[in-house]
Coordinates of C-alpha atoms and ligand atoms in Angstrom, one line a residue:
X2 CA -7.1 -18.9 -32.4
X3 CA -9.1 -20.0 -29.2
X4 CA -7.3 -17.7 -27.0
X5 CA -8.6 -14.3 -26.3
X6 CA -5.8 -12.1 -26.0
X7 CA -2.1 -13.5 -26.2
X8 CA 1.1 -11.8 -24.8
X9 CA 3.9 -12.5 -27.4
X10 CA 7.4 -12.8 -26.9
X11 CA 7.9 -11.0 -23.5
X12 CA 10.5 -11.7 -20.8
X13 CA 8.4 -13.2 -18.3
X14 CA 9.6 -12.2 -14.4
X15 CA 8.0 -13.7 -11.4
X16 CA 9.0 -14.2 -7.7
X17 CA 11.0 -17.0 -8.6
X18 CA 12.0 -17.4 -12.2
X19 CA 12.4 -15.3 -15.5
X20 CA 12.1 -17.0 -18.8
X21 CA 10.8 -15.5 -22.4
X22 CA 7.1 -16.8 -23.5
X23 CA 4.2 -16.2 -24.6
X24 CA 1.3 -15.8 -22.1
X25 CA -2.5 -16.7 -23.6
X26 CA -6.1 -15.4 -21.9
X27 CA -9.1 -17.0 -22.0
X28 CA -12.0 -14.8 -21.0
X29 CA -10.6 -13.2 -17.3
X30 CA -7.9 -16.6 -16.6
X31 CA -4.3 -16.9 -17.6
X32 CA -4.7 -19.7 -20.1
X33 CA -1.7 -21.2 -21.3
X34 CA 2.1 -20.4 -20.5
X35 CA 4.0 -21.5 -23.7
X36 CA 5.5 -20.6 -26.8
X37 CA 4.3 -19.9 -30.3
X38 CA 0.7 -19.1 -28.8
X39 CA -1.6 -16.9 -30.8
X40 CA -5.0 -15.3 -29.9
X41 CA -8.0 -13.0 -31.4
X42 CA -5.6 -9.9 -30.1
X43 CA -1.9 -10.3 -29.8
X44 CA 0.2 -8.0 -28.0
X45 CA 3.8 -7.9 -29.2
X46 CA 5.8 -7.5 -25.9
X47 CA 9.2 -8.0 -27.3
X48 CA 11.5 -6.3 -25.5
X49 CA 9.6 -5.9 -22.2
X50 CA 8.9 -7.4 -18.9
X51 CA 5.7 -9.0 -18.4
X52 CA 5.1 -9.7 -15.1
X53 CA 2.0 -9.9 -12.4
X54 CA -0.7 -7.0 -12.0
X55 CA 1.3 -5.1 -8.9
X56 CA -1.2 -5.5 -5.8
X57 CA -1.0 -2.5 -3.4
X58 CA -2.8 -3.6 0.0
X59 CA -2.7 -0.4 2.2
X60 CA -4.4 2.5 0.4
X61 CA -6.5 5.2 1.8
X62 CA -9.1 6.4 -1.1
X63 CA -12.0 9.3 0.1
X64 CA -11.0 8.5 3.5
X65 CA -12.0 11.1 6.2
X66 CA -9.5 12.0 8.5
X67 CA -10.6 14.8 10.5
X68 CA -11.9 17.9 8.7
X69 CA -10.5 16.6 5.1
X70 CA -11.3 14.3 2.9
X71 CA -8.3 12.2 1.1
X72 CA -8.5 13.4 -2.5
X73 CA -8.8 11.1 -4.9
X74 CA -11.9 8.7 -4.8
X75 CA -12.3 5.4 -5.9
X76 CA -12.8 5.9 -9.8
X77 CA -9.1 8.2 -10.0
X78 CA -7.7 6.6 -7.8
X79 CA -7.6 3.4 -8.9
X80 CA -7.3 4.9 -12.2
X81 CA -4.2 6.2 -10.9
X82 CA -3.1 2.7 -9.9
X83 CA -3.9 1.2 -12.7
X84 CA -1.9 3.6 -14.9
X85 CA 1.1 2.8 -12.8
X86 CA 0.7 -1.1 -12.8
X87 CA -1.4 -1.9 -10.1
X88 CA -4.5 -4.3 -10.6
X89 CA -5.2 -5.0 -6.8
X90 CA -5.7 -2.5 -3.8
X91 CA -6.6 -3.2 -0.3
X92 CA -8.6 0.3 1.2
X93 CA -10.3 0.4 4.7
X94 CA -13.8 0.6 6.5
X95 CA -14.1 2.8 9.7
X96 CA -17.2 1.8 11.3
X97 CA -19.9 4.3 12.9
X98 CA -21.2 4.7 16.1
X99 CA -24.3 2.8 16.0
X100 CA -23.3 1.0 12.8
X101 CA -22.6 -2.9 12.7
X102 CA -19.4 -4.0 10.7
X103 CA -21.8 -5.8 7.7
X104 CA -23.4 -2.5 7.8
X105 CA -20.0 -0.5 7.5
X106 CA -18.8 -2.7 4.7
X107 CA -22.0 -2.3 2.7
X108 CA -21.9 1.5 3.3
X109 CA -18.1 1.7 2.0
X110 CA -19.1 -0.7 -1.2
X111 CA -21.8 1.7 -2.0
X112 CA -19.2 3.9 -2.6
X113 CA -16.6 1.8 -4.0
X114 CA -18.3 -0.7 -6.5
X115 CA -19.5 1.5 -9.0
X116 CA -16.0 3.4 -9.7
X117 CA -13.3 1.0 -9.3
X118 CA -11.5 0.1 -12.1
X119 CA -9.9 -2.8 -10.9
X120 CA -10.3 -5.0 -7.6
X121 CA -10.2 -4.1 -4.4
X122 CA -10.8 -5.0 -1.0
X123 CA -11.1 -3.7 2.0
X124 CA -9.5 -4.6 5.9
X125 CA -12.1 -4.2 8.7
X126 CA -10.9 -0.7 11.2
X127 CA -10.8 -2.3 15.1
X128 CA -11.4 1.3 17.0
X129 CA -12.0 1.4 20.6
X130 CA -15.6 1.3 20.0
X131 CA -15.8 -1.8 18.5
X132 CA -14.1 -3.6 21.3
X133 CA -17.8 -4.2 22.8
X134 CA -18.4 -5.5 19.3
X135 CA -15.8 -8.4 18.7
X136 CA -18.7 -10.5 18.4
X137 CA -19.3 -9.3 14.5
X138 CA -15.4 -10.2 14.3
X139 CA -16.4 -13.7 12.1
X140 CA -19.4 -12.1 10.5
X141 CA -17.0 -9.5 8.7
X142 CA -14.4 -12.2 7.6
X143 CA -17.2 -14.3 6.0
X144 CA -18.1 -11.1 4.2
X145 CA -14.6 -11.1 2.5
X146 CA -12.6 -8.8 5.2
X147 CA -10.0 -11.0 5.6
X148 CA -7.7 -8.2 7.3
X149 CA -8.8 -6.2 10.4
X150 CA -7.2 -2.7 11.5
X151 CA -5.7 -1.5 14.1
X152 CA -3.9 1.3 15.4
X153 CA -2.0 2.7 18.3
X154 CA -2.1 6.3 17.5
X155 CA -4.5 9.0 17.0
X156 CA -8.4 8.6 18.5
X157 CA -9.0 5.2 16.6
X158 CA -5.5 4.1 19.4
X159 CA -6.1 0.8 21.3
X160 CA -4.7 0.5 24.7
X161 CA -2.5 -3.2 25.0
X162 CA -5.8 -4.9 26.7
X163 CA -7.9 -3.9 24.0
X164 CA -5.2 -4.9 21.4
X165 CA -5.4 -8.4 23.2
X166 CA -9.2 -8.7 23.0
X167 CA -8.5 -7.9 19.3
X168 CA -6.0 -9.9 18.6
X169 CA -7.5 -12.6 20.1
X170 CA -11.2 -12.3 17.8
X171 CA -8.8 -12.2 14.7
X172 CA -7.0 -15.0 15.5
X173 CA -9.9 -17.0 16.0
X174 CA -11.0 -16.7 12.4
X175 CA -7.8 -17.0 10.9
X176 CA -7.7 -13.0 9.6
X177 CA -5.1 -10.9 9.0
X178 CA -4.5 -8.3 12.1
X179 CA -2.6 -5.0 10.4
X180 CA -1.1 -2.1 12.7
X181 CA -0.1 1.2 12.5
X182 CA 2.2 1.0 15.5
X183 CA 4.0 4.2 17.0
X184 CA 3.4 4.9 21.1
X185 CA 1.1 7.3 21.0
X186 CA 1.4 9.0 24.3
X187 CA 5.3 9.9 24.0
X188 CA 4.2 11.2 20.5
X189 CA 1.5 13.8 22.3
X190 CA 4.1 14.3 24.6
X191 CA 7.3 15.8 22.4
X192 CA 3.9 17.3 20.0
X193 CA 2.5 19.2 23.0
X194 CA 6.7 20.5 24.1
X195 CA 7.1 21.3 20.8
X196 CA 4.7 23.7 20.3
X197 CA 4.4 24.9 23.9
X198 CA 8.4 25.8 23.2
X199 CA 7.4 27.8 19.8
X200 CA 8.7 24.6 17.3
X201 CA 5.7 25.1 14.8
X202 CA 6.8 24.7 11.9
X203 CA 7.0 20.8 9.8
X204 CA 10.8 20.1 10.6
X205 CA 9.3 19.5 14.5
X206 CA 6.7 16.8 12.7
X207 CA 9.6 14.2 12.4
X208 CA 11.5 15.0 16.1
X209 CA 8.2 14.4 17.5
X210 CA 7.6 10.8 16.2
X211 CA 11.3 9.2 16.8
X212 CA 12.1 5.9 15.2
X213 CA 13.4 4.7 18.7
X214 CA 9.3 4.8 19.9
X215 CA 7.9 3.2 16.3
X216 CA 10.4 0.8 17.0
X217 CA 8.9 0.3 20.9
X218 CA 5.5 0.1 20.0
X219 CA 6.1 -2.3 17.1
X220 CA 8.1 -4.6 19.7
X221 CA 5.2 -4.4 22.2
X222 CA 2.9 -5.9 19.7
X223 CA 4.4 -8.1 18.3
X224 CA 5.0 -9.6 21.8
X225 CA 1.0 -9.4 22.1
X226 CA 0.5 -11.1 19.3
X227 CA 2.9 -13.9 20.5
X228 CA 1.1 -14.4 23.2
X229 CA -2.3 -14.5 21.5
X230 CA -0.6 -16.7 18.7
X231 CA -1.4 -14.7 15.5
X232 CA 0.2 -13.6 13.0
X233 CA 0.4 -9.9 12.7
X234 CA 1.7 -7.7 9.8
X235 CA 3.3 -4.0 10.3
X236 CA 2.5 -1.0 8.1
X237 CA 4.5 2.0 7.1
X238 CA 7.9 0.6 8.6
X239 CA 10.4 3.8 8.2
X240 CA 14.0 2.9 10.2
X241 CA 16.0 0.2 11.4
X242 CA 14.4 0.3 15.0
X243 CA 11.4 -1.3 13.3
X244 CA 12.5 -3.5 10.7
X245 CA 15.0 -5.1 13.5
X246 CA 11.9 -5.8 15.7
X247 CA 10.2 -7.8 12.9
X248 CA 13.8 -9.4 11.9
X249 CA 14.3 -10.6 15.8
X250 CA 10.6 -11.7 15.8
X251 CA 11.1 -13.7 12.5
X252 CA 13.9 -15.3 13.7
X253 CA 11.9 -16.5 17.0
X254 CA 10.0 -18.2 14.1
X255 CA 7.2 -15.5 14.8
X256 CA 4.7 -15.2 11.7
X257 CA 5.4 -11.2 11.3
X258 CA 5.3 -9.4 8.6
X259 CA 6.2 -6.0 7.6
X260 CA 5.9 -3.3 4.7
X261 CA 7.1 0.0 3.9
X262 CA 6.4 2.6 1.5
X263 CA 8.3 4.2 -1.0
X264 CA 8.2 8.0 0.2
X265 CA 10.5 6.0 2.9
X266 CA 12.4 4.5 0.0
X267 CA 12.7 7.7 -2.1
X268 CA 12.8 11.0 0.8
X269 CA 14.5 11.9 3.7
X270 CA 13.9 14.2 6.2
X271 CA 15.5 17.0 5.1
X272 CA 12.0 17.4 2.8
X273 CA 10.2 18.9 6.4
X274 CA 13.0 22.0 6.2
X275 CA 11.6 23.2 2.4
X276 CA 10.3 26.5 3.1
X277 CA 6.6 27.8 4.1
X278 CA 4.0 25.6 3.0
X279 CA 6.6 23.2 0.7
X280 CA 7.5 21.8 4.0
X281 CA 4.2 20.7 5.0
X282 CA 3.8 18.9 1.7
X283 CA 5.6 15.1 3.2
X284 CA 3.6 15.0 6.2
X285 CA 2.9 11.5 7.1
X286 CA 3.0 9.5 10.2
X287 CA 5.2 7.7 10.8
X288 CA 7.1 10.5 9.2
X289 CA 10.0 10.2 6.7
X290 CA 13.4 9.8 8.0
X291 CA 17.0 9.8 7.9
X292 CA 19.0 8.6 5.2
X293 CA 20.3 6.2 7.7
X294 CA 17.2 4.9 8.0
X295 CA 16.4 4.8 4.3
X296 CA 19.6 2.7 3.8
X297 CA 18.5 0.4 6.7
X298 CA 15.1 -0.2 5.0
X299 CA 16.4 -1.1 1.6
X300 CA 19.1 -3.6 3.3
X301 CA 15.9 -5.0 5.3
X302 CA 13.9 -5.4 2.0
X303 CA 17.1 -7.1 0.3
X304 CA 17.4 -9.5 2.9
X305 CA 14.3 -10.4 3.0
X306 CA 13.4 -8.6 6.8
X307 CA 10.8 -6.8 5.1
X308 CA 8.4 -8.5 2.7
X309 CA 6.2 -6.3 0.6
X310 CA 6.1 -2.5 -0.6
X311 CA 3.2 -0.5 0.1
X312 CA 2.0 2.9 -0.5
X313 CA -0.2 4.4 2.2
X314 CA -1.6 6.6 -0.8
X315 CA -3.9 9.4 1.1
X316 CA -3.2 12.7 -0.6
X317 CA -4.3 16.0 0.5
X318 CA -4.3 19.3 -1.7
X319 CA -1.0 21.8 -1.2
X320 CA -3.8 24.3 0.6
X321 CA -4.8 21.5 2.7
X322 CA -1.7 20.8 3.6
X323 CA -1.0 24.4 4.3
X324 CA -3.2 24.8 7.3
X325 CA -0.6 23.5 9.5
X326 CA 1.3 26.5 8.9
X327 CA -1.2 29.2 8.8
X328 CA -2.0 28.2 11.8
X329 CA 1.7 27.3 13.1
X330 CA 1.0 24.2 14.1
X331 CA 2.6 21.5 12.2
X332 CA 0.4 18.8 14.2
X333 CA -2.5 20.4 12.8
X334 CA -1.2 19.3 8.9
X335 CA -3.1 16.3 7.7
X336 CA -1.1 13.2 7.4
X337 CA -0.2 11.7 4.1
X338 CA 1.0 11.9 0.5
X339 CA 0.4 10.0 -2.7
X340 CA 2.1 7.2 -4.4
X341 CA -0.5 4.8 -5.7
X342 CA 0.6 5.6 -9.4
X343 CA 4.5 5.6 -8.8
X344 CA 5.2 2.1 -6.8
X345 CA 5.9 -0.2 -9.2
X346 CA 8.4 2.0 -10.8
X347 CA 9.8 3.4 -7.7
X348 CA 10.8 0.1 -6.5
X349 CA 12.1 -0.9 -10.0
X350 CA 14.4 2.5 -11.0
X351 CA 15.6 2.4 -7.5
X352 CA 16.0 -1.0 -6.5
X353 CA 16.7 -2.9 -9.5
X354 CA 18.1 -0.4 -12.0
X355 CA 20.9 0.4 -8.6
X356 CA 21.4 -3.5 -8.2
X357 CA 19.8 -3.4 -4.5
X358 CA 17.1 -6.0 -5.3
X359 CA 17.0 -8.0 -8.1
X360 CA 14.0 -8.5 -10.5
X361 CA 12.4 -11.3 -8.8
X362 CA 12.5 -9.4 -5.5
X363 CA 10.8 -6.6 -7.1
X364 CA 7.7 -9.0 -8.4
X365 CA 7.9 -10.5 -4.9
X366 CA 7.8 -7.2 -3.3
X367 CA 5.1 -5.9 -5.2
X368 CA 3.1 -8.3 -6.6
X369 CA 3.0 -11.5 -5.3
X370 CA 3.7 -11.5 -1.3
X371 CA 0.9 -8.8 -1.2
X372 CA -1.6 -11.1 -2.6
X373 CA -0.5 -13.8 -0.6
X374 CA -0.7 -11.9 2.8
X375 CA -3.6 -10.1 1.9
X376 CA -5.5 -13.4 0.4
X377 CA -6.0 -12.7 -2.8
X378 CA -5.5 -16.2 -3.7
X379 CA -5.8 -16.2 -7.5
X380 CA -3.6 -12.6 -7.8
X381 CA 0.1 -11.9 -8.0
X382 CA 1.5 -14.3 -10.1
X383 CA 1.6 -16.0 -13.4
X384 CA -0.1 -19.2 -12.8
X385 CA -2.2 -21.0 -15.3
X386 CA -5.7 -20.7 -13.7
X387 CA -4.8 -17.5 -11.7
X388 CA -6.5 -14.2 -12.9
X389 CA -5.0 -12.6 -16.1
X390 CA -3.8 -9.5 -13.8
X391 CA -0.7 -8.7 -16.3
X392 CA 1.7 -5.7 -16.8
X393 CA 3.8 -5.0 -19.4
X394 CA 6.6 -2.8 -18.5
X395 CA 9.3 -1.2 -20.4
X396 CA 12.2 -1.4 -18.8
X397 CA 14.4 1.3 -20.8
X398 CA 11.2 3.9 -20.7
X399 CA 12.4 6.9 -18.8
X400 CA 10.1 9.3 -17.0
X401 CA 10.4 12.4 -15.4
X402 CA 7.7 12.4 -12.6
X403 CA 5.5 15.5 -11.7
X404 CA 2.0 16.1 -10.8
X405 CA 1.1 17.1 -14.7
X406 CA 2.2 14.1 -16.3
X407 CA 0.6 11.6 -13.0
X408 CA -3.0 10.9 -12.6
X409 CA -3.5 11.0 -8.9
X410 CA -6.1 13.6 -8.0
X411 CA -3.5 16.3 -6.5
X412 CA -2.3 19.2 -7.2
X413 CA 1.7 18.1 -6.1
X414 CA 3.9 14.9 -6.2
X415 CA 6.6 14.0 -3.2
X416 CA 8.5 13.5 -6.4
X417 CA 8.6 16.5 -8.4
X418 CA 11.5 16.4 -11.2
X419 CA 12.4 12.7 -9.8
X420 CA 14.2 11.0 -13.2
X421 CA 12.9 7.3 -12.7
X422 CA 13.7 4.5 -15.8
X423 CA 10.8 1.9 -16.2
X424 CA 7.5 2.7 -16.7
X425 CA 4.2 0.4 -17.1
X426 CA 3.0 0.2 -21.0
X427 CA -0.1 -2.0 -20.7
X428 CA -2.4 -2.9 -17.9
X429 CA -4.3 -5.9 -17.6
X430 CA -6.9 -6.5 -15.3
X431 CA -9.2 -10.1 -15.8
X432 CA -8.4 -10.4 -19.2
X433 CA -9.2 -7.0 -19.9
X434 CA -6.6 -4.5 -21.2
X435 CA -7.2 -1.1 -19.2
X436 CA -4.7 0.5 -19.6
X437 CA -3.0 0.2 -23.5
X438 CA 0.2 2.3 -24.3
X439 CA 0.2 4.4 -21.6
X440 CA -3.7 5.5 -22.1
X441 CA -6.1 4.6 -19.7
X442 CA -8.8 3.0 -22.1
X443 CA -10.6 1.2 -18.7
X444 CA -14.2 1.6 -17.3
X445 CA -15.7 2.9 -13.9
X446 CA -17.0 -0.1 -12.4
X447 CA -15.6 -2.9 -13.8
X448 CA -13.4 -3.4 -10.3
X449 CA -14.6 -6.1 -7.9
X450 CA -14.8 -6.7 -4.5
X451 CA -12.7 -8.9 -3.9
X452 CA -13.4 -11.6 -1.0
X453 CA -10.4 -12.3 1.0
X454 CA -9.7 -15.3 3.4
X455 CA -7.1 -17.6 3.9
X456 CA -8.6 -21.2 4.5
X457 CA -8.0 -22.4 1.1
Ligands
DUC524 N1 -0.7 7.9 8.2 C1 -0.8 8.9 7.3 O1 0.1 9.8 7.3 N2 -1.9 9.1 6.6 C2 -3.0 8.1 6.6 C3 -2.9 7.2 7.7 C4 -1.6 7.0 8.4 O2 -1.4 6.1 9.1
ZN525 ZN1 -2.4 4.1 6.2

C-alpha cells in the first residue's frame, strides 16, 4: 500500500502502444507502470481507456477582443476543460502600451493563478508595438513563455519585416514562434466589397476569408521562417491550401508544425446560412469551410501532415454574437466559439469511432505532440516520473452535446444535438482526481503555471 492512488485494470493507450495495466501515483508523479499494483485509493478502470491528461495549447480565456470580453474565465474555463479531459492549456498575454513583457505576464498570472484548476501556460503576443521591444524577447522565455505570438491579421498584424525581426528574437532563444496566418489586406479588401455591395449578413464572413489566401500567407511565413531558421507552428489550419503548405515545407525537412480545431473537424460552411442571429453563432477566423476542406484536414491529420488538435476556445454569448446582424455587418460579429470541453471526444467519436485515425493517433493528437511542442516536458504521456495527468475514458459512453448538459460559460454550443460516443469519466491532474464520475470535485487554484522551455 505505498502508492497513493492506483489505476486498476485499464487499457492503457498512448502515442505509441496500448497494453492493459495498472497505473500507481505517488504524491503528483506516475509511480509505477505494472500489474497487480494496489494503493490507499484504487480506481477500477476495467473496461476503459486510460490514457494521458489531453493538453490543449491555444485557448483564449477572459481575453479582450475589442468591445467583448471572451466568456468564460480561468476558474470555468478550465473547469470546462477539465470536465472534458484536458489537464494542460496554453492561453496568451497581450502586452500594454507602456507595459514590459515580465510586467504583462505578471498582470495575466494575477488573474490566472488563483482560478485555474489545472496547469496552464501562457505564449507571449508579438504586436507591432513590441517590435521596438525584442530586447525583453529572452527575459520572457526565462520567465516560462516558451511560445511567442504572432499574427498577420487584425491590428495586432505584423508586416513580413517585422515578422523577420520577430522571428529572428525567437529563434535566438530557442522559443516556440505560433501564427495566426491569413493575408490580411485581401481579407479588408473582399470585407469592405462585401458590405459596400449590401452582403451583410454571416454567409459573406467565409467568402471574405478564402482558403486560397490562408493558404498564401501560411506559405509566406513559412518561407520567413526558413530563412531565419526557426521552427514555426500554424494555428487554426481549416483547408487543403494550408495543410499542403506545411506538408511541402515538411518534406523540405522544414521544422513546421500545424494544428487545427475541431469546429473545422465537425462544421461546414453551410452553418453561416442558419437564419438571423443562428448564423452569426460559428464566427471564427479563419472561418469554417467546405466539406472539401473538412475531408482534406482529416486526410492531413491521418497522414500525419497535421500534428496536433487544438481548440481556439473564445466563446461569446448568442447576444454578443448578434450584434453583427443588428447592425448588418457581419465583420462587426466577434470572432470565436467554444470547444475547450468537447476536444477530446470530438476527435475520438469522429476519428476513431469512423476508423479515420486510430487510437494512438488520437493520444498523439491530443495529448502528447502538444506537450511536446509546447514544452511541457513532464505532460502528455504515461512515463514513469512524468506528472500523473491521467484520464479515464469510457469508450461506449454516449452523449448528446448541448449547452445544458456542457460546462463552458455560454449560453450555445456549435454542437447542439451532436450524438458523439466516448466521454471522459475521471480526471486526474498531479495525482489529484478532479474530476470523479463525471463531477467536477476539483479546486480553484490548484492549476500551475507552468514554465515552458525546450533546452532540456
Ligand atoms: N480567431 C477567432 O475567431 N477568435 C479568437 C482569435 C482568432 O484567431
Ligand atoms: Zn486563437
Amino acid at each position: 500500500m505505498n502508492y497513493d492512488l492506483v489505476i486498476k485494470n485499464g487499457r492503457i493507450i498512448t502515442a505509441h502502444t496500448s497494453f492493459t495495466a495498472d497505473i500507481a501515483i505517488r504524491g503528483e508523479q506516475i509511480a509505477a507502470i505494472g500489474q497487480n499494483l494496489s494503493g490507499k485509493r484504487e480506481i477500477d478502470a476495467a473496461g476503459k481507456l486510460v490514457t494521458p491528461g489531453a493538453v490543449d495549447i491555444h485557448v483564449h480565456l477572459e481575453m479582450p477582443i475589442g468591445k467583448f470580453t471572451s466568456s468564460d474565465d480561468f476558474f470555468t474555463g478550465t473547469r470546462a476543460a477539465a470536465l472534458g479531459g484536458t489537464t494542460a492549456v496554453v492561453d496568451f498575454i497581450e502586452r500594454q502600451p507602456g507595459e514590459t513583457m515580465l510586467a504583462a505576464l505578471a498582470d495575466r498570472r494575477v488573474l490566472a493563478d488563483p482560478k485555474v484548476v489545472i496547469d496552464y501556460g501562457l505564449h507571449m503576443t508579438i504586436g507591432p508595438h513590441d517590435i521596438a521591444h525584442l530586447d525583453e524577447v529572452p527575459a520572457a522565455y526565462a520567465a516560462g513563455c516558451g511560445s511567442f505570438k504572432l499574427y498577420m491579421a487584425y491590428g495586432l498584424r505584423l508586416t513580413d519585416d517585422q515578422i523577420f525581426k520577430a522571428l529572428t528574437a525567437i529563434r535566438s532563444v530557442n522559443g516556440l514562434p505560433v501564427v495566426h496566418a491569413e493575408n490580411w489586406d485581401v481579407i479588408c479588401t473582399l470585407i469592405a466589397k462585401n458590405l459596400a455591395n449590401g452582403n451583410t449578413a454571416p454567409r459573406f464572413h467565409p467568402l471574405s476569408r478564402p482558403a486560397i489566401m490562408e493558404g498564401e500567407a501560411t506559405g509566406r511565413i513559412i518561407d520567413i521562417a526558413a530563412l531565419v531558421g526557426t521552427r514555426l507552428h500554424i494555428f487554426h489550419v481549416t483547408c487543403g491550401e494550408t495543410a499542403g503548405r506545411i506538408a511541402a515545407a515538411r518534406a523540405r525537412g522544414l521544422p513546421i508544425t500545424g494544428e487545427t480545431c475541431p469546429q473545422y473537424l465537425l462544421i461546414t460552411q453551410e452553418a453561416y446560412d442558419r437564419p438571423g442571429a443562428a448564423g452569426a453563432l460559428p464566427v471564427c477566423a479563419p472561418p469554417i469551410r467546405t466539406q472539401d476542406s473538412q475531408d482534406a484536414l482529416w486526410r492531413a491529420l491521418s497522414k500525419g501532415d497535421l500534428q496536433i488538435v487544438t481548440t481556439d476556445h473564445c466563446p461569446f454569448t448568442r447576444a454578443e454574437k448578434a450584434t453583427g446582424i443588428t447592425l448588418y455587418d457581419f465583420s462587426q460579429i466577434p470572432g470565436g466559439v467554444p470547444g475547450i470541453e468537447t476536444r477530446f471526444t470530438a476527435v475520438y467519436s469522429q476519428g476513431v469511432r469512423r476508423g479515420l485515425l486510430t487510437e494512438n493517433q488520437w493520444v498523439d493528437i491530443c495529448c502528447t505532440t502538444p506537450a511536446k511542442l509546447a514544452g511541457f516536458n513532464n505532460k502528455g504521456d504515461i512515463v514513469v516520473g512524468y506528472d500523473a495527468d491521467l484520464v479515464i475514458f469510457n469508450p461506449e459512453k454516449e452523449v448528446t452535446l448541448s449547452a445544458a448538459f456542457l460546462h463552458e460559460n455560454v449560453d450555445w454550443t456549435l454542437y447542439e444535438g451532436m450524438a458523439l460516443r466516448g466521454w471522459t469519466e475521471t480526471t486526474i491532474s498531479r495525482g489529484r482526481v478532479i474530476v470523479d464520475d463525471g463531477e467536477f470535485v476539483g479546486e480553484m487554484g490548484n492549476g500551475r503555471f507552468v514554465r515552458r522551455r525546450f533546452d532540456d
